[in-house]
Amino acid sequence: MIRAGLSALLSHWRRRPFQLLTLVLGLATATALWSGVQAINAEARASYDEAAAVLAGPALDTVERAAGGTIAVEEWLALRRAGWQVSPVIEGRLARHDLAILGIDPFTLPPDAIPGEDDGAAFDAGFLTGPGQILVAPETAQALRGADLPPRIEVEGIPPGTAYADIATARALLGQDGFARLFVTGPPSLGAPPLERIAPELERRAPRASGGDVARLTDSFHLNLTAFGLLSFAVGLFIVRGAIALAFEQRRPVFRTLRALGLPRATLAGLLAVELLVLALVSGALGVALGWLVASLLIPDVAATLRGLYGAEVSGSLSLRPSWWLSGVGIAVAGTALAGAASLWRIYRLPILAPAQPRAWARAGARAAWAQGAGAVACAGVALVAGFAFDGLVAGFVLLGAALLAAALALPLALDAGLAILSRSARGPRAEWFWADTRQQVPGLSLALMALLLALAANVGVGTMVSSFRLTFTGWLDQRLASELYVRAETPAQAAALTDWLGPRTREILPIQSTDTPLAGTPGEVFGVAARSPTYRDHWPLIAQAPEVWDRVAAGEAVLVNEQLARRDGLWPGAEIEIAGWPTEVAGVYSDYGNPLPQALVGLDRYRALFPESVALNFGIRVAPDETAALIRGMTDEVGIAREAISDQASIKAFSLGIFERTFTVTAALNVLTLSVAGLAILTSLLTVASMRQPQLAPVWALGLSRAALARLELLRAVLLAALTFVLALPVGLLLAWILLDVINVEAFGWRLPMRVFPLDWLALAGLSLVAAALAALLPAIRLRRMPPARLLQVFANER
Amino acid sequence: MNADRLTRRRFLCAASITAMATRAPAQGFAGLGRASEDYAMPRRGEPLRFPADHGPHPRFRIEWWYLTANLRDADGTDYGIQWTLFRSALRPDDAGTGAWRSAQAWLGHAALTTPELHRADERFARGDIGQAGVTVTPFEARIDDWSLSGPDFDRLDLRAAGPDFGYELALTAEGPLVFHGDDGFSVKSAAGQASRYYSQPFYRAEGVLRLPDREIAVTGRAWLDREWSSQPLAADQEGWDWFSLHLEGGAKLMGFQLRSESGPAFTAATHIAPDGTTEAFPDGAFSAEPLATAEVAGRDIPVRWRIALPARGIDGTVEALNPDAWNGLAFPYWEGPVRLSGSHDGIGYLEMTGYE
């Protein structure tokens, strides 16, 4: 009996392979997007953990210059001679190879602080002699193939984009000899004097929890990705839900017959559940494979984004993790269960002799629409509560999700209302039939249309956010990067030589000094700037300011803070803040996109009084644009500044914009994918609905409307519904953009962006969605046009 | 030995600093049993010149300043300290190739032994950056906060400390330098491996020992060995047992045996009269034979020996003051104070390597 039952149930799929394909494809696509995002997240997290383990080393304390700056060899030696077990580190970046160099002293650094295999024997005496060696991750070695660098030794466990070298090698590569910091490798000798007596300007610091910081910073980015993945999965589930419901409804006669033949209902439900499970497993596995493909295509961009935005190194390649396979297949099964539960339940409760006619689409009508309406109201309520009663990133995402769901659930009612209004314009029986028939079809297409709504809204929302961000960001960059050249000197002596040399050759030299110091209780940075200079007054964009702000900053009476700090601690103009023990007032707030840290700007005189040990090594140079090339040559040839230490405005701008563009590549790609899934949903819904519409179309055909006319009307209907959905998606998308810009961004990054709207983009999107709907409707329409009249006549012959 | 030390050891092997670990590194370490023509080789008959030879000989592969002292406090409790600075060449040519590219690496060992405890620590450094090195006039041998320094070789101040011990001693020479083997040319194997080797065994020592909970004023005797070579061991020599003994009455005895995998040990000895007159003894004249072992750091280490130099009527038992005098450092070995009894009474130091 079970075998017979199974055979009867499965025969459905043989007869309708396309429906099977729809189901598998929908589930696989949903799983693919979800697991692709998960794969990216997992890879990034693994990279952070690795970085935390490697960079922070064995959680060693460090000794650093309290006021910032490097530690001289003599200072390090003085510590060693006093019995302190400290090991020097040189840090720097080789811009032309995009490689971070970490120069270590293997004599004084414990071997377990050097990454590599357990025995640390990956390298040999060549590390210390001759040109030296650099230890890099295998993929970094790949990227550096042929580079003009010392021999590479591949060591697993070194973060990508980082090279370990002996200090001698690092000094030669970076052209610097001060130490960034010293690792404390062990307790000092018995009776060694305390640090403050040997070197009062140095201080001991707890290990940098670099990995943890990076993870926190990038959390929001990953949360964003996850939200997108979830959205895509939800869109995919709409397809699955539709396909399962359809398959169950169409098999009602079979169910009834099987039950009547004596198959217990538990067995029937069990068979169906097994069928769904198998489908879910197959589609899930397919989806995970697809997801892996998606992830491996996207991860280089993600890696670039994370490096650019947060300095977090993420491996650009993807490794397969068993947990990820399991979670992918698991979510496919869970999603199928969710989508099929209602259908299964109904089969279980089905009275044995209930009329076995397909009724899902026809009668899903009013009651379901009202239930969905109630759901929409509930979701809207949740969104309002999340938006107004709670703060934080999670509340922001709840608001986002609830708002989107509310909009999706309200769609059928809204469409119905919209169609009702439009149908009043109907003149003549044909038009009236068209409108009535369209309204009647909405429940059947509602799931696909909801998917379309979500995809369109996400597209509008994210598009608006990205474009707003781009416009704001480029404008801000133009203003903020006012100096033509930026130079970094290695030593105070070189800085002095530089300013002397530059004096007669430039319009203005703007020293930029900075120190890491706590601001309002968290680690931050304070910059000393020449606030008297018109360069700042004219160019530095302020988003809030008190009167005479620049005069007061220049006079050392007040400070500027960045938007992140202002928002986080409510430090708007007039508020009080303490910087290194100096109580002062906030006179203005500036935008500081891309910076995760709180920051304050202090007039240069006041800064020097606050941090006397800090030396000015960074300079902005104002010079006529056509003189920059000559000036760069002069600085490198005559003052001996390394070319890497000079940046010109144009290349900084290009670099920043490059980071920005890459940041949203992933978002854009996911956007397109989501839209494609929605298109697929429409296609499959239309195809399945089409097969059931014969009874409705046959009478119209019999009354004299040609098949071609009917096909045209079908096409028109799909486009009309898509257009209506787009009109409804637009406000939802703008709401989404507002949530992203005004809630999520503020919570995640600490800055608020002005929202700009781009109607031309919408127009393009509208066109795209109409074309997608038309394309989706084309196949069913062509089929209808070619349907043999005999088939239409059959409707009258064997009416159930 | 914990994993950390093993790691460090392997790393340092790779960095070829291995040579310095002990006076007689096992031949497996860094291929020290192999010939290395590019380094300078010790030559018989070449006179030693002072004070220049107190300083480093960078053309030779390895070299050390090796000081041990037997000390006693006011209560009569015995102590021992060790202070060693090793130099190892990373390349035969001494010329460094720029800042921080020194051809020399330095390693320091310091230890303090009481009847109840033994403490040891080590320091690593590259040469030519001011962290470690040796200068002749005034004499200073230094690595980090450890130093042996003074106006000349007869009057030195010694200091070293680890996290849980430390010492400061003033050393005054009360006799002349003594030369081992053939005027300081000391043969180390039947095949002719040799080193330059002289000592100052006549230091009177006075100072303080430090432990976290106390300071101990001590006096006693110290013995400084100077040795350099480029290929100190034959390929089949696996380690050695080295005795430096202060006999009652003022005479001294230096004797060692180099254990071989393939045959009998190679032995050598120098008898030093109270006035510094030396007599060197060839292979076989001196013998050392383990009487009892103790389990130290997971190994069986001989901590009681019968030693004999029949030509001088010496036949006695050497016993460790503290059998646990294990230097569990990157290159582990046993080094600690001993007592001699039998035909002669005395005190001294024993070093045992190659007991893996």
Tab-separated table of C-alpha atoms in Angstrom, chain A residues 73 76-77 80-85 88 104-112 114 117-121 123-133 166-169 171 179 187-192, chain B residues 3-4 6-12 14-17 90-91 97 99-102 104-106 121-127 129-132 140 142 144-146 161-166 210-212:
chain	number	residue	atom	x	y	z
A	73	VAL	CA	67.044	51.849	19.415
A	76	TRP	CA	65.063	49.863	23.741
A	77	LEU	CA	68.656	49.040	24.676
A	80	ARG	CA	67.174	45.665	28.011
A	81	ARG	CA	70.157	46.823	30.070
A	82	ALA	CA	67.859	47.525	32.961
A	83	GLY	CA	66.613	43.938	32.858
A	84	TRP	CA	63.374	44.449	30.928
A	85	GLN	CA	62.474	41.641	28.563
A	88	PRO	CA	61.311	45.489	19.268
A	104	ILE	CA	60.623	41.319	14.405
A	105	ASP	CA	63.753	40.410	16.331
A	106	PRO	CA	63.862	36.612	16.516
A	107	PHE	CA	66.609	36.847	19.153
A	108	THR	CA	64.395	38.491	21.737
A	109	LEU	CA	60.929	37.447	20.603
A	110	PRO	CA	59.699	34.088	21.921
A	111	PRO	CA	59.391	31.602	19.060
A	112	ASP	CA	55.717	31.012	19.745
A	114	ILE	CA	56.372	33.950	15.409
A	117	GLU	CA	54.250	25.574	12.202
A	118	ASP	CA	54.606	24.589	15.798
A	119	ASP	CA	58.329	24.290	15.657
A	120	GLY	CA	58.743	27.620	13.887
A	121	ALA	CA	61.369	26.005	11.679
A	123	PHE	CA	62.829	29.493	7.838
A	124	ASP	CA	66.570	29.214	8.262
A	125	ALA	CA	69.673	31.299	8.737
A	126	GLY	CA	68.781	33.118	5.531
A	127	PHE	CA	66.147	34.944	7.574
A	128	LEU	CA	68.931	36.798	9.369
A	129	THR	CA	71.617	37.117	6.737
A	130	GLY	CA	72.045	38.329	3.170
A	131	PRO	CA	68.952	39.959	1.718
A	132	GLY	CA	66.854	38.299	4.435
A	133	GLN	CA	63.586	36.486	3.900
A	166	ASP	CA	63.808	40.189	10.484
A	167	ILE	CA	64.192	43.737	11.754
A	168	ALA	CA	67.202	44.252	9.513
A	169	THR	CA	65.152	43.234	6.469
A	171	ARG	CA	64.494	48.398	8.114
A	179	PHE	CA	60.381	50.852	16.659
A	187	PRO	CA	58.947	39.307	33.552
A	188	PRO	CA	61.912	41.636	34.107
A	189	SER	CA	65.014	40.548	35.980
A	190	LEU	CA	64.775	40.397	39.752
A	191	GLY	CA	65.308	43.917	41.069
A	192	ALA	CA	64.908	45.646	37.700
B	3	ALA	CA	56.866	22.880	24.028
B	4	ASP	CA	57.862	26.495	24.230
B	6	LEU	CA	61.460	23.000	22.171
B	7	THR	CA	60.116	25.552	19.758
B	8	ARG	CA	62.712	28.077	20.641
B	9	ARG	CA	65.403	25.517	20.345
B	10	ARG	CA	64.334	24.433	16.895
B	11	PHE	CA	64.042	27.981	15.761
B	12	LEU	CA	67.460	28.807	17.005
B	14	ALA	CA	67.511	27.102	12.211
B	15	ALA	CA	69.144	30.388	12.933
B	16	SER	CA	72.362	28.490	13.579
B	17	ILE	CA	72.958	29.972	16.966
B	90	LEU	CA	76.386	33.288	11.513
B	91	ARG	CA	78.813	33.634	8.616
B	97	THR	CA	76.109	43.803	5.698
B	99	ALA	CA	72.840	47.907	10.355
B	100	TRP	CA	71.360	44.969	12.227
B	101	ARG	CA	72.953	42.564	9.749
B	102	SER	CA	75.695	41.468	12.120
B	104	GLN	CA	77.636	37.547	15.133
B	105	ALA	CA	75.032	36.189	17.485
B	106	TRP	CA	75.336	36.141	21.267
B	121	ASP	CA	67.917	31.907	32.608
B	122	GLU	CA	69.171	32.849	29.169
B	123	ARG	CA	69.499	35.878	26.884
B	124	PHE	CA	69.801	36.105	23.103
B	125	ALA	CA	71.124	38.991	21.051
B	126	ARG	CA	72.528	39.874	17.665
B	127	GLY	CA	75.897	41.534	17.534
B	129	ILE	CA	73.820	46.875	17.895
B	130	GLY	CA	74.980	47.455	21.456
B	131	GLN	CA	72.911	44.734	23.051
B	132	ALA	CA	75.743	42.253	23.560
B	140	GLU	CA	83.520	44.235	29.439
B	142	ARG	CA	77.841	41.985	28.282
B	144	ASP	CA	71.510	42.956	28.251
B	145	ASP	CA	71.684	43.462	32.011
B	146	TRP	CA	74.262	40.723	32.520
B	161	ALA	CA	69.615	38.234	37.166
B	162	GLY	CA	66.583	36.325	35.999
B	163	PRO	CA	63.038	36.920	37.127
B	164	ASP	CA	63.563	34.868	40.296
B	165	PHE	CA	67.271	35.079	41.087
B	166	GLY	CA	70.276	37.318	40.757
B	210	ARG	CA	69.554	37.280	45.473
B	211	LEU	CA	66.379	35.250	45.678
B	212	PRO	CA	62.893	36.759	45.751
